[in-house]
Coordinates of C-alpha atoms in Angstrom, one line a residue:
X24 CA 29.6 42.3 12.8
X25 CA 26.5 39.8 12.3
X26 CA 27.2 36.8 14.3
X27 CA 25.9 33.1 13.4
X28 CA 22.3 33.5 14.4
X29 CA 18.5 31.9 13.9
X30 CA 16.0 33.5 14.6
X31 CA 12.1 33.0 14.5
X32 CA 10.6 34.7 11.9
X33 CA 7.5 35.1 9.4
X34 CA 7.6 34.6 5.6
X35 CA 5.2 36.3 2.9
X36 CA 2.7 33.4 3.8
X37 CA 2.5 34.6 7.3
X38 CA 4.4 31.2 7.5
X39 CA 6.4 30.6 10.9
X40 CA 10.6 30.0 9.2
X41 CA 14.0 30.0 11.0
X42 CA 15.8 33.4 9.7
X43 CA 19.1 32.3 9.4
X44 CA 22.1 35.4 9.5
X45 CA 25.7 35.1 9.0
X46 CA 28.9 37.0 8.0
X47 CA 30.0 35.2 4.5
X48 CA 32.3 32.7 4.4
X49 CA 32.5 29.4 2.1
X50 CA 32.1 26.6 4.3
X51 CA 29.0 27.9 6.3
X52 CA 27.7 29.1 3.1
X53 CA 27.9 25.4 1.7
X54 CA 26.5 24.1 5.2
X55 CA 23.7 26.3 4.5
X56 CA 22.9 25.1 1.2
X57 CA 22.4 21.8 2.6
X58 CA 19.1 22.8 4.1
X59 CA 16.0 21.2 2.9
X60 CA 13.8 24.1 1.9
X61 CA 16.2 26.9 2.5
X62 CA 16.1 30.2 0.8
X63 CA 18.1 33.3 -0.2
X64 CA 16.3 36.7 0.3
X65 CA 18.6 38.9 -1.6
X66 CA 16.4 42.3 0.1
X67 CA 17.3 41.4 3.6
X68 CA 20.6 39.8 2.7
X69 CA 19.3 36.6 4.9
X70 CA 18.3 32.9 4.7
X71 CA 15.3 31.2 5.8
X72 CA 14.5 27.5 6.2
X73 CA 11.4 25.8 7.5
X74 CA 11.1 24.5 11.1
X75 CA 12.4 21.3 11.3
X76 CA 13.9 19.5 14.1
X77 CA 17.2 17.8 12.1
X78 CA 17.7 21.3 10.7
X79 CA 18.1 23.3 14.3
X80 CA 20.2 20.4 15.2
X81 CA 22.6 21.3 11.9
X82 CA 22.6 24.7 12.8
X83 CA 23.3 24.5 16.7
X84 CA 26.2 22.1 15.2
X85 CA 27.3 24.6 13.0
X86 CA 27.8 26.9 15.8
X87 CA 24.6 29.1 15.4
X88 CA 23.3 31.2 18.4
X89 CA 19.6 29.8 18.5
X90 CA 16.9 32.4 19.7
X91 CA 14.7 31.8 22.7
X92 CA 11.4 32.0 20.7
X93 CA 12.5 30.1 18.1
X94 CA 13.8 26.7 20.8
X95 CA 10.2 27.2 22.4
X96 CA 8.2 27.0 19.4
X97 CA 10.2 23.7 18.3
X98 CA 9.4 22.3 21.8
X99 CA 5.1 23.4 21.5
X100 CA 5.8 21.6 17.9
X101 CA 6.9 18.1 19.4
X102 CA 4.4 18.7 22.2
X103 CA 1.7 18.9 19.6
X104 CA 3.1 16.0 17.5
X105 CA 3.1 13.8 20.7
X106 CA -0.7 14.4 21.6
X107 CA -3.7 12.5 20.0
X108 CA -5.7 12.5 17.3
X109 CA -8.5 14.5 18.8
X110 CA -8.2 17.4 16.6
X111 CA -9.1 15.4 13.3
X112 CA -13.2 14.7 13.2
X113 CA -12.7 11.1 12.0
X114 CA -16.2 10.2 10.4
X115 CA -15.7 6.9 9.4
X116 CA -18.0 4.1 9.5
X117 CA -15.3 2.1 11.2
X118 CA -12.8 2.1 14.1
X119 CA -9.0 2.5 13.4
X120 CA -6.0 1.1 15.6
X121 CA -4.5 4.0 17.7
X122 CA -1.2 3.8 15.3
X123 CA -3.7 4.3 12.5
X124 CA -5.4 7.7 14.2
X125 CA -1.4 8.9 14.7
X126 CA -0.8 8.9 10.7
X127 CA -4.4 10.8 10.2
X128 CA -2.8 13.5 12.7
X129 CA 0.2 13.2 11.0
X130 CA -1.2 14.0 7.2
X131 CA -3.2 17.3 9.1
X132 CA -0.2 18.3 11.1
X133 CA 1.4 18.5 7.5
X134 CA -2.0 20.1 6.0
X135 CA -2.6 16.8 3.6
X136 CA 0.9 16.9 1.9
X137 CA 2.7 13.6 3.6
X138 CA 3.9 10.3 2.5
X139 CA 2.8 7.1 4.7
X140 CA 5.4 4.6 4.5
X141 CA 4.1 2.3 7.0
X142 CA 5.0 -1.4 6.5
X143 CA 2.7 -3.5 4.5
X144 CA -0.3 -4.9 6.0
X145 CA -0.9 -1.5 8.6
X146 CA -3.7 0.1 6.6
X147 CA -1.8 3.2 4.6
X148 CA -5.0 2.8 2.4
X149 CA -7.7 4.0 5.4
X150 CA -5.5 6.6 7.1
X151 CA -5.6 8.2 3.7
X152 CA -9.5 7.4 3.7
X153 CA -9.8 8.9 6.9
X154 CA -8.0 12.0 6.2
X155 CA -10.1 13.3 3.3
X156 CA -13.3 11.7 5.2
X157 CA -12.6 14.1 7.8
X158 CA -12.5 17.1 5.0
X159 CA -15.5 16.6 2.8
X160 CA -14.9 20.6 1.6
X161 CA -11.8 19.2 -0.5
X162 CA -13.3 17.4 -3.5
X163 CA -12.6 16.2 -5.8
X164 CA -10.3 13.8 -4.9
X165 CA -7.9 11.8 -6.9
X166 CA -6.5 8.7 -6.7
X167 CA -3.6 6.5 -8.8
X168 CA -3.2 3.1 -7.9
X169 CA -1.8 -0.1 -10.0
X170 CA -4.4 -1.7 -12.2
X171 CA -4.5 -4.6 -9.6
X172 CA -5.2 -2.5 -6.7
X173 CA -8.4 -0.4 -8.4
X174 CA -10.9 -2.8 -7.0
X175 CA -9.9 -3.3 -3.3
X176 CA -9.2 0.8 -3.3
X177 CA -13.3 0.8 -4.5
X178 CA -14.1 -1.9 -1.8
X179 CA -12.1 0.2 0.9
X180 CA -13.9 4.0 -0.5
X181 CA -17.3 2.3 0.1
X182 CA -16.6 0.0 3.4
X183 CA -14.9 3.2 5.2
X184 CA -16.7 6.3 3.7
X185 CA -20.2 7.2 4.1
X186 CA -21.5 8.5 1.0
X187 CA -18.7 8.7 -1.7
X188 CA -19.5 9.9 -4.5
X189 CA -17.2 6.8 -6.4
X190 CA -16.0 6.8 -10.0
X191 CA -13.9 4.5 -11.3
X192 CA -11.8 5.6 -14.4
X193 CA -11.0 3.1 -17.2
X194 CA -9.6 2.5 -20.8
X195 CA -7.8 5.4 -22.5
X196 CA -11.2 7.2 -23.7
X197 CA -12.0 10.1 -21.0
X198 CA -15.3 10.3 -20.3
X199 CA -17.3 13.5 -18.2
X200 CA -16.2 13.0 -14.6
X201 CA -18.6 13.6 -12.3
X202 CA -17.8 11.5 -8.7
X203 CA -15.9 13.0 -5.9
X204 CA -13.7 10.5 -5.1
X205 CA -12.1 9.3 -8.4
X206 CA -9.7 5.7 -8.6
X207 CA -7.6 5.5 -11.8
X208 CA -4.6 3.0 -12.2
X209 CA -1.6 4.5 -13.8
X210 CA -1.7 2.5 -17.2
X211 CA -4.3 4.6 -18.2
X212 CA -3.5 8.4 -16.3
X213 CA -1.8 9.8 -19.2
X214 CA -5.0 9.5 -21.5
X215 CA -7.3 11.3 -18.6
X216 CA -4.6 14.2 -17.6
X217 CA -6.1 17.2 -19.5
X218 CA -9.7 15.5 -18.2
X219 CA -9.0 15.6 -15.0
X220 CA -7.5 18.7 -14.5
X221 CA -10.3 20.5 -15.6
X222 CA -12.1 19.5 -12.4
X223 CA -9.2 20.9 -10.2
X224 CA -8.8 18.6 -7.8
X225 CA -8.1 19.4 -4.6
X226 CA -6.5 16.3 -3.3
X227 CA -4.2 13.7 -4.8
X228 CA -3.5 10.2 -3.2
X229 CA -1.1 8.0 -5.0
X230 CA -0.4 4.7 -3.8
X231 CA 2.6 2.7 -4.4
X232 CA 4.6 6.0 -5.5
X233 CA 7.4 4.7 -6.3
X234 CA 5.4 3.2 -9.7
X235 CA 6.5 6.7 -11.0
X236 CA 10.2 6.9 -9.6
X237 CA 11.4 6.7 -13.6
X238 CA 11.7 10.4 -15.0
X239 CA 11.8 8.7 -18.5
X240 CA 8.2 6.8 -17.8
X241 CA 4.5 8.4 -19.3
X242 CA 3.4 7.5 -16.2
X243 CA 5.9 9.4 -14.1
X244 CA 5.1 12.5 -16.4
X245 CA 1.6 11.9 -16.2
X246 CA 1.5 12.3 -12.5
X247 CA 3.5 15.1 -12.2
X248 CA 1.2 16.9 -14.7
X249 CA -1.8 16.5 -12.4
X250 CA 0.2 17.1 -9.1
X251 CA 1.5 20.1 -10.2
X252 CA -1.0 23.4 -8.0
X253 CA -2.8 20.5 -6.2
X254 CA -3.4 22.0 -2.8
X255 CA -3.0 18.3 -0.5
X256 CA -1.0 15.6 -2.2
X257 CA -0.8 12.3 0.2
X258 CA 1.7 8.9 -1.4
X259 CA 1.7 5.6 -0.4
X260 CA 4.0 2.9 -0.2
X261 CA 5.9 0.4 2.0
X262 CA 9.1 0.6 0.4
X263 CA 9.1 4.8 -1.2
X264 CA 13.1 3.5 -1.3
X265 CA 12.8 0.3 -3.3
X266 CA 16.7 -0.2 -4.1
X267 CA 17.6 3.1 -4.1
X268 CA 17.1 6.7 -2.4
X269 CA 16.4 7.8 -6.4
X270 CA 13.4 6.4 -6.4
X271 CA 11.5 7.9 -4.2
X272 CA 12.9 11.5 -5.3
X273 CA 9.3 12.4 -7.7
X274 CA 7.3 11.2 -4.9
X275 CA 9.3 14.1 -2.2
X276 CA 9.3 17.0 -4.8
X277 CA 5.1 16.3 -5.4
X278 CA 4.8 16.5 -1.7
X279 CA 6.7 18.8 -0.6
X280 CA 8.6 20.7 -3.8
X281 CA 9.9 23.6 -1.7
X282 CA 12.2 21.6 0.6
X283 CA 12.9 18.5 -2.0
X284 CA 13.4 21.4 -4.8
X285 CA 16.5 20.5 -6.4
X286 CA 17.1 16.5 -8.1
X287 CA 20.8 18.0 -8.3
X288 CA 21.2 18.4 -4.9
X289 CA 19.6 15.3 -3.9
X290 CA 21.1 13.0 -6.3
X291 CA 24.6 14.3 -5.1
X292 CA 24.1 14.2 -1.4
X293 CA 22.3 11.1 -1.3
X294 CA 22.4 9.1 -4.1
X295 CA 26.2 8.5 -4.5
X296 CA 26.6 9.5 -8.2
X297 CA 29.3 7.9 -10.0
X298 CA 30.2 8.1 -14.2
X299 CA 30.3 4.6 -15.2
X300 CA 31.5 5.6 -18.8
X301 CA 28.0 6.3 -20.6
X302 CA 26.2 8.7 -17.8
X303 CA 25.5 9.3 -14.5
X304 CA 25.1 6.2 -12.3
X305 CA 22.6 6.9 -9.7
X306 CA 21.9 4.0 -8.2
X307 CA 24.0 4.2 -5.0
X308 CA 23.2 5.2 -1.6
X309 CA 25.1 7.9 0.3
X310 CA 24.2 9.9 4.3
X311 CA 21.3 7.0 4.5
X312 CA 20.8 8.4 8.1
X313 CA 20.5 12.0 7.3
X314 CA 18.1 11.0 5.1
X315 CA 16.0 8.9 6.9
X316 CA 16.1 11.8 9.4
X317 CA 15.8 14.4 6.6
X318 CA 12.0 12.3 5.6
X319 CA 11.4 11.7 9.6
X320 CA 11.5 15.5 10.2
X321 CA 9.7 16.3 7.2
X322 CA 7.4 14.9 5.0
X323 CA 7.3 10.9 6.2
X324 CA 5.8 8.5 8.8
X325 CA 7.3 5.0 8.8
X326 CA 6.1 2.1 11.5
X327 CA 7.1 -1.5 11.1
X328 CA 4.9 -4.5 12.4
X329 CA 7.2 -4.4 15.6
X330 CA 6.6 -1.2 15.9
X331 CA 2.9 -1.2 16.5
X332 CA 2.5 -5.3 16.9
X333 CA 0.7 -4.9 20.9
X334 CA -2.5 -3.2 19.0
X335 CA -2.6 -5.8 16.1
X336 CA -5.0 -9.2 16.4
X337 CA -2.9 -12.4 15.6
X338 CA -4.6 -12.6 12.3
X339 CA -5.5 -9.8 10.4
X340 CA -7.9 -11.1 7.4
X341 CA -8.6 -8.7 4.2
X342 CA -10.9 -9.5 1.1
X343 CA -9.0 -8.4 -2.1
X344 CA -11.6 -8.2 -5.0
X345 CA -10.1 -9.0 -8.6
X346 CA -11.2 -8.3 -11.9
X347 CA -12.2 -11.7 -13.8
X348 CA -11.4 -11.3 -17.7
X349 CA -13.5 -14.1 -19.2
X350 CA -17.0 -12.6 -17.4
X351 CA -18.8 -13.3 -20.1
X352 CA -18.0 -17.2 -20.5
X353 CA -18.5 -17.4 -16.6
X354 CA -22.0 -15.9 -16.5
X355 CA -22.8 -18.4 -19.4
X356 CA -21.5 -21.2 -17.3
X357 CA -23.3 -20.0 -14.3
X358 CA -26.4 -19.6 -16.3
X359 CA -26.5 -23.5 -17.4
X360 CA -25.5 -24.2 -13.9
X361 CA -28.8 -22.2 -12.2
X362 CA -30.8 -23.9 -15.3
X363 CA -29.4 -27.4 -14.3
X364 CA -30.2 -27.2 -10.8
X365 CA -34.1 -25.6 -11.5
X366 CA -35.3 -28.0 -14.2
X367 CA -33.6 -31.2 -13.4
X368 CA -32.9 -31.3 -9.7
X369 CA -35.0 -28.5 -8.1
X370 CA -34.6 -27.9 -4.3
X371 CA -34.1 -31.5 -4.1
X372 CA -30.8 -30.9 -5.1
X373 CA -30.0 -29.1 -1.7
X374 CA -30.9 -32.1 -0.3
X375 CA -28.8 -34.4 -2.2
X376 CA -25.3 -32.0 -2.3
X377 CA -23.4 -35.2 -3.0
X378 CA -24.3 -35.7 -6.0
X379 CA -21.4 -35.9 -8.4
X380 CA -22.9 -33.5 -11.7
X381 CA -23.4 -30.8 -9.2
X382 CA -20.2 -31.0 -8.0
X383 CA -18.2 -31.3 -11.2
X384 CA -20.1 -28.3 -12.6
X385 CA -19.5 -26.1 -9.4
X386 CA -15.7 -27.4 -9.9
X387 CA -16.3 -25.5 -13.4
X388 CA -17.3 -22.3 -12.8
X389 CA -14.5 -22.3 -9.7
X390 CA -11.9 -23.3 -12.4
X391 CA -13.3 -20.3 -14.5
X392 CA -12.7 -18.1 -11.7
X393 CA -9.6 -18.1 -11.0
X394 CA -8.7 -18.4 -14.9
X395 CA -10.2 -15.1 -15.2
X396 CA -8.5 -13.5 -12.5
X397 CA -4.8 -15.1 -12.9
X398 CA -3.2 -12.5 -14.8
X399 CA -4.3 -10.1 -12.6
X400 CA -3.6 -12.1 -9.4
X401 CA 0.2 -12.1 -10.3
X402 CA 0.5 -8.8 -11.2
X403 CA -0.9 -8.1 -7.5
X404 CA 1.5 -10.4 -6.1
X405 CA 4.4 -9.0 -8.5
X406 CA 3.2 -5.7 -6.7
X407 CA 3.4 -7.2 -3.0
X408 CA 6.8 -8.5 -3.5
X409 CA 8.2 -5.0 -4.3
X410 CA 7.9 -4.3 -0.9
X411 CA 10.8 -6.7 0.0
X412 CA 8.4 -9.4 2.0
X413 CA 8.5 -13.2 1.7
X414 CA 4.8 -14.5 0.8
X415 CA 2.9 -17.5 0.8
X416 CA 0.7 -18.4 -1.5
X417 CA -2.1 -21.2 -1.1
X418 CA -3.7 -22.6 -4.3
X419 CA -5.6 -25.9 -5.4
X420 CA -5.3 -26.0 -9.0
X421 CA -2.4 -28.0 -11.3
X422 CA -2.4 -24.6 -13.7
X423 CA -2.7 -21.9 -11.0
X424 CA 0.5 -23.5 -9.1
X425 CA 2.2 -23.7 -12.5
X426 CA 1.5 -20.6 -13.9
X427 CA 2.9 -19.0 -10.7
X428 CA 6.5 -21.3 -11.0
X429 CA 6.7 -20.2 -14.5
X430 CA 6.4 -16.2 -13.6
X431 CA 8.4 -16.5 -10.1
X432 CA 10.7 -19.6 -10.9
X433 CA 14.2 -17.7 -9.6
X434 CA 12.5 -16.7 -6.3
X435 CA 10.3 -19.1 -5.5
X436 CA 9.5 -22.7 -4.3
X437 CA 6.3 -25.0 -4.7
X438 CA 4.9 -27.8 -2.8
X439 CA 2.1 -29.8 -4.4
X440 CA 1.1 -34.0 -4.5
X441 CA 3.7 -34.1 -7.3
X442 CA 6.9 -32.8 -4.8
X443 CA 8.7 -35.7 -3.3
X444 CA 9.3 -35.7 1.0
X445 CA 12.7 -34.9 0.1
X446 CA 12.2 -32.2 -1.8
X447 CA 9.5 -31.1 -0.1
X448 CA 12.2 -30.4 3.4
X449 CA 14.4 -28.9 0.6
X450 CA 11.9 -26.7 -0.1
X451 CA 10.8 -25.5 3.3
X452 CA 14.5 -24.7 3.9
X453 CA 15.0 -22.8 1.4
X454 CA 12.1 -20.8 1.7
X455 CA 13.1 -20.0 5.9
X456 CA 16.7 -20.0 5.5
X457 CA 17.5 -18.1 1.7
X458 CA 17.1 -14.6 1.4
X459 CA 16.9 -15.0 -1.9
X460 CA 13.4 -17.4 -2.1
X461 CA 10.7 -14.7 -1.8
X462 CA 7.9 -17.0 -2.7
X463 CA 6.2 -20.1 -1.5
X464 CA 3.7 -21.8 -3.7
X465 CA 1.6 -24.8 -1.9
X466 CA -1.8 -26.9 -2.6
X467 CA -3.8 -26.2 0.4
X468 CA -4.0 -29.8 1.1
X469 CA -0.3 -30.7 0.2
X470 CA 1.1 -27.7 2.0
X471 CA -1.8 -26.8 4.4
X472 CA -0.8 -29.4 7.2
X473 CA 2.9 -29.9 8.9
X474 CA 5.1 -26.9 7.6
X475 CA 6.5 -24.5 8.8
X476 CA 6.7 -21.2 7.0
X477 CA 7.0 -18.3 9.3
X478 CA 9.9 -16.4 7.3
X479 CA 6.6 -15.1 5.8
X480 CA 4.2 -13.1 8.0
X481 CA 2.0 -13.0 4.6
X482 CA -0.5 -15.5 3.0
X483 CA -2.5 -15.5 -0.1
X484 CA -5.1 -17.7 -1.1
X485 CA -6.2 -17.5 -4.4
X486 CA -8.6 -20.2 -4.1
X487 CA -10.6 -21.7 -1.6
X488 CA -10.5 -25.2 -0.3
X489 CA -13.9 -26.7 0.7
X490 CA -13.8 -26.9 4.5
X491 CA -13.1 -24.0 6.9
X492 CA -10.6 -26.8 9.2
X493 CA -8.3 -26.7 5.8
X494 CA -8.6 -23.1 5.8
X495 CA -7.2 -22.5 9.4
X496 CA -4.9 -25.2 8.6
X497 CA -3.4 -23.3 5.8
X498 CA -3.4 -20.3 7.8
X499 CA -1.3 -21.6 10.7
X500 CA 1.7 -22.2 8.3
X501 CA 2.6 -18.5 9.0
X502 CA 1.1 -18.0 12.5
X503 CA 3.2 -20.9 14.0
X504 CA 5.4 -20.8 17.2
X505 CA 8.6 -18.6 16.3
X506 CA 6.7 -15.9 14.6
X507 CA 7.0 -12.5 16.1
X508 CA 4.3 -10.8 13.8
X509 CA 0.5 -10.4 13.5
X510 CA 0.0 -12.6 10.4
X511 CA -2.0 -10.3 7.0
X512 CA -3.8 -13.0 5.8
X513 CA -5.1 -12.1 2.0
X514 CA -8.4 -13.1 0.2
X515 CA -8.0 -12.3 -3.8
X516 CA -11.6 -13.2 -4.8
X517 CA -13.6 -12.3 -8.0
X518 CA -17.0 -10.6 -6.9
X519 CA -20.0 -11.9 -7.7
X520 CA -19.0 -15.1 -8.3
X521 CA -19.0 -18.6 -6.7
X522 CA -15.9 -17.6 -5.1
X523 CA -17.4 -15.2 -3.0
X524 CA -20.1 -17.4 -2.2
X525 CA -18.0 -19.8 -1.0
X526 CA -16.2 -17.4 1.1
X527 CA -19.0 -16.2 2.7
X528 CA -20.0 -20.1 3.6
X529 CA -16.2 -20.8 5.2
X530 CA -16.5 -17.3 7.0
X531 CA -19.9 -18.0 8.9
X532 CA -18.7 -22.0 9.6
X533 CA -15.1 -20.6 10.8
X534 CA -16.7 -18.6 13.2
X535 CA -18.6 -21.8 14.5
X536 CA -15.3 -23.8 14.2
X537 CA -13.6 -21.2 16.2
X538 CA -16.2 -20.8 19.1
X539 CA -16.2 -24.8 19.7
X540 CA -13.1 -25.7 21.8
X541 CA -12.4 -29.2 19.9
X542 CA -13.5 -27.9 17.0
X543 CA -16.3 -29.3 14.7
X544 CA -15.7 -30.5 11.1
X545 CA -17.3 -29.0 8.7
X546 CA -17.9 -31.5 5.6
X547 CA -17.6 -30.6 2.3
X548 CA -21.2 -31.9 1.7
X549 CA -22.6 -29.5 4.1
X550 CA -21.1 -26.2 2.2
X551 CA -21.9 -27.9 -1.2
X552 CA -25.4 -28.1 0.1
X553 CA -25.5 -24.3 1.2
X554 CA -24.2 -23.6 -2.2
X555 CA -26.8 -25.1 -4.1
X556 CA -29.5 -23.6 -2.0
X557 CA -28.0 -19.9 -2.4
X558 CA -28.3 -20.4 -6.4
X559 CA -31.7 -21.9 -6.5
X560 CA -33.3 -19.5 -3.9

């Protein structure tokens, strides 16, 4: 008689599996049909499942006799998964945090097919970078991002990566593809499917995964389309679990189809199904623990600020490019600007930044800016704020502050010159104390100075003030006493325009600000002057 055994075995991939054997009977059966990946091999009358630590556990629970080999290749396993990164070649143009080098070993340990859950603001976007950096034989690659992220994936390709090959893919009229490394947002993937096949791709990075968790969406059928024979598949998010262990079901079966290969299975061991009286109800959660270990032991890596927060600066600052809309009546304005300053001011206007007309027409093109980029700047922060975070945002325009109340108004609070001391306590409260206020909106100089907003580890600014002691001022409503975590502090900027020069001015006179003990203040005449002189140069 065959007793309750596992054994270490080989499958027709030359693959190391438990071999699982056992005389029949119902409940072991249904134990056994529990296990992710598990299969019935009907010639050897046997099971098989792949190694996995939460699965030898089950099995020894189950009262399974668990063979020498098979114990000692589990322990080598955990042995390899607790040493370094040395085995990857990183070839980056950067340095990563050691936390960072751990998910790059985790994606090769799992041969490119792994989903980075990491908490927002711990760089999911250059482990992935450094993963395919490190195998420039598997090209091309291809990666899906929201429409807001495209940019700042581009920047990221081209800051990390030595010589990508880059194409960005837009509108819903395919093209020839001929870069390497290939950024498309998800709006437009089902129109570039077919295209993009034809090139094979070898991997296939999707960021945010759980933008495709509806089976009913084009989107969601447009990713599973391409996924479907690409040999490394890598998903991002923060939250792969938004409300509900449902969601994050496509993103496990493109990973890793052959141990999340049945939605039936899945749904009714961890999703709590119930028949509200029109369907299937699948929003619950049920055996949250065995999942989390289930993803842990398989396909996921998860750390949490906490987690890593010893490696992390104090401030960690990122420049997040954003399409401007109305290009074309900018680059008009800019043009009369630049013609302004040559023919009636010449270099002497660098010398005389005060002067009002130059102001008021740099105050123009800035107000162009960020019109150009609003729409897109909410739908980024729309994106953040799926991830479950509390954020700040800093702005310095009437419209920009209102636009944001109107989209956010049930989540979030504002402080600007028109909000009352009262209200503005009322405010700050809410924001700290109510789970359910997920956004701050403030005027840099009405909400820059004397709050404290450290519920949020998060800020945005989505315009600039005009002196970098404002800036850090700003800043420091997160990074106060009482916060516990290194503060992501976020820079949505359209390229090429005055924004950007600005930035660049506040960077270099920050630096100077921050090497000075007192500090020195940095007028707003002297940037105004630095302004005028990069335009007329």
């Amino acid at each position: 008689m065959i007793n309750k055994k596992a054994t270490l075995a080989k499958n027709q991939q030359r693959e190391k599996v438990i071999q699982i054997e056992f005389p029949y009977d119902v409940e072991t059966l249904t134990n056994i049909r529990t296990l992710p990946g598990r299969k019935w091999h009907a010639e050897q009358k046997c099971w098989s499942a792949p190694i996995f630590p939460e699965t030898i556990k089950q099995l020894e629970e189950w009262g399974f006799t668990l063979d020498d080999t098979l114990l000692e290749t589990l322990s080598t396993k955990k042995k390899e998964e607790k040493a370094n990164v040395a085995k990857v070649p990183l070839k980056l143009k950067g340095n990563l945090y050691p936390f960072q080098m751990e998910g790059v070993a985790f994606i090769e340990r799992n041969n490119g097919r792994a989903l980075v859950a990491d908490e927002m603001g711990l760089g999911k976007t250059v482990q992935a970078l450094a993963w395919i950096e490190a195998h420039p034989k598997k090209r091309p690659v291809i990666i899906v991002v929201p429409a807001s992220l495209k940019l700042n994936w581009a920047k990221e390709v081209l800051t990390w990566m030595a010589k990508p090959n880059l194409e960005i893919l837009m509108g819903t009229t395919p093209w020839k593809v001929t870069g390497d490394i290939i950024i498309i947002n998800y709006d437009v993937l089902p129109a570039w499917v077919e295209t993009l096949k034809r090139k094979r791709p070898q991997v296939l990075i999707t960021d945010e995964c759980h933008y495709y968790k509806s089976n009913k969406a084009l989107r969601t059928k447009a990713v599973k389309k391409l996924g479907k024979g690409i040999p490394h598949v890598i998903a991002l998010s923060g939250t792969p679990i938004v409300n509900k262990p449902i969601e994050a079901y496509n993103a496990l079966h493109l990973i890793r189809p052959e141990v999340f290969s049945s939605s039936q299975y899945y749904i009714q061991r961890y999703c709590d199904p119930k028949w509200n009286g029109f369907g299937l109800d699948t929003s619950g959660a049920s055996h949250t623990q065995e999942l989390h270990e289930l993803l842990t032991g398989t396909v996921m890596i998860r750390r949490l600020k906490r987690d890593v927060l010893p490696q992390l600066p104090p401030k960690v600052r990122s420049f997040v490019p954003v399409q401007l809309h109305n290009r074309g009546e900018y680059r008009d304005a800019e043009e009369d600007f630049i013609g302004f300053l040559r023919e009636t001011k010449g270099a002497e206007a660098a010398r005389r930044a005060s002067n009002a007309e130059a102001l008021a027409k740099i105050e123009a093109l800035k107000q162009l800016s960020v019109q150009g980029k609003l729409a897109e700047s909410i739908d980024w922060i729309s994106d953040f704020l799926e991830n479950g975070e509390k954020l700040v945002v800093f702005a310095v325009h009437r419209f920009v502050i209102d636009a944001l109340m109107e989209k956010f108004s049930k989540i979030a609070v504002k402080i600007d010159g028109s909000v009352s001391l009262s209200e503005r306590n009322k405010a700050v409260e809410a924001f700290q104390g109510n789970d359910k206020i997920r956004l701050f909106v403030g005027n840099i100089k009405a909400a820059g100075v004397g709050l404290t907003l450290t519920a949020s580890s998060n800020v945005v600014f989505l315009e600039l003030p005009w002196t970098p002691g404002d800036l850090s001022q700003a800043e420091d409503r997160c990074h106060r006493i009482g916060q516990k975590d290194s503060v992501n502090i976020y820079f949505l900027l359209a390229p090429d325009t005055i924004e950007e020069r600005l930035a660049h001015i506040l960077d270099s006179k920050r630096k100077v600000l921050d090497a000075v003990l007192d500090g020195e203040i940095t007028a707003q005449e002297s940037l105004l002057t630095e302004l005028i002189k990069g335009y007329i140069s």
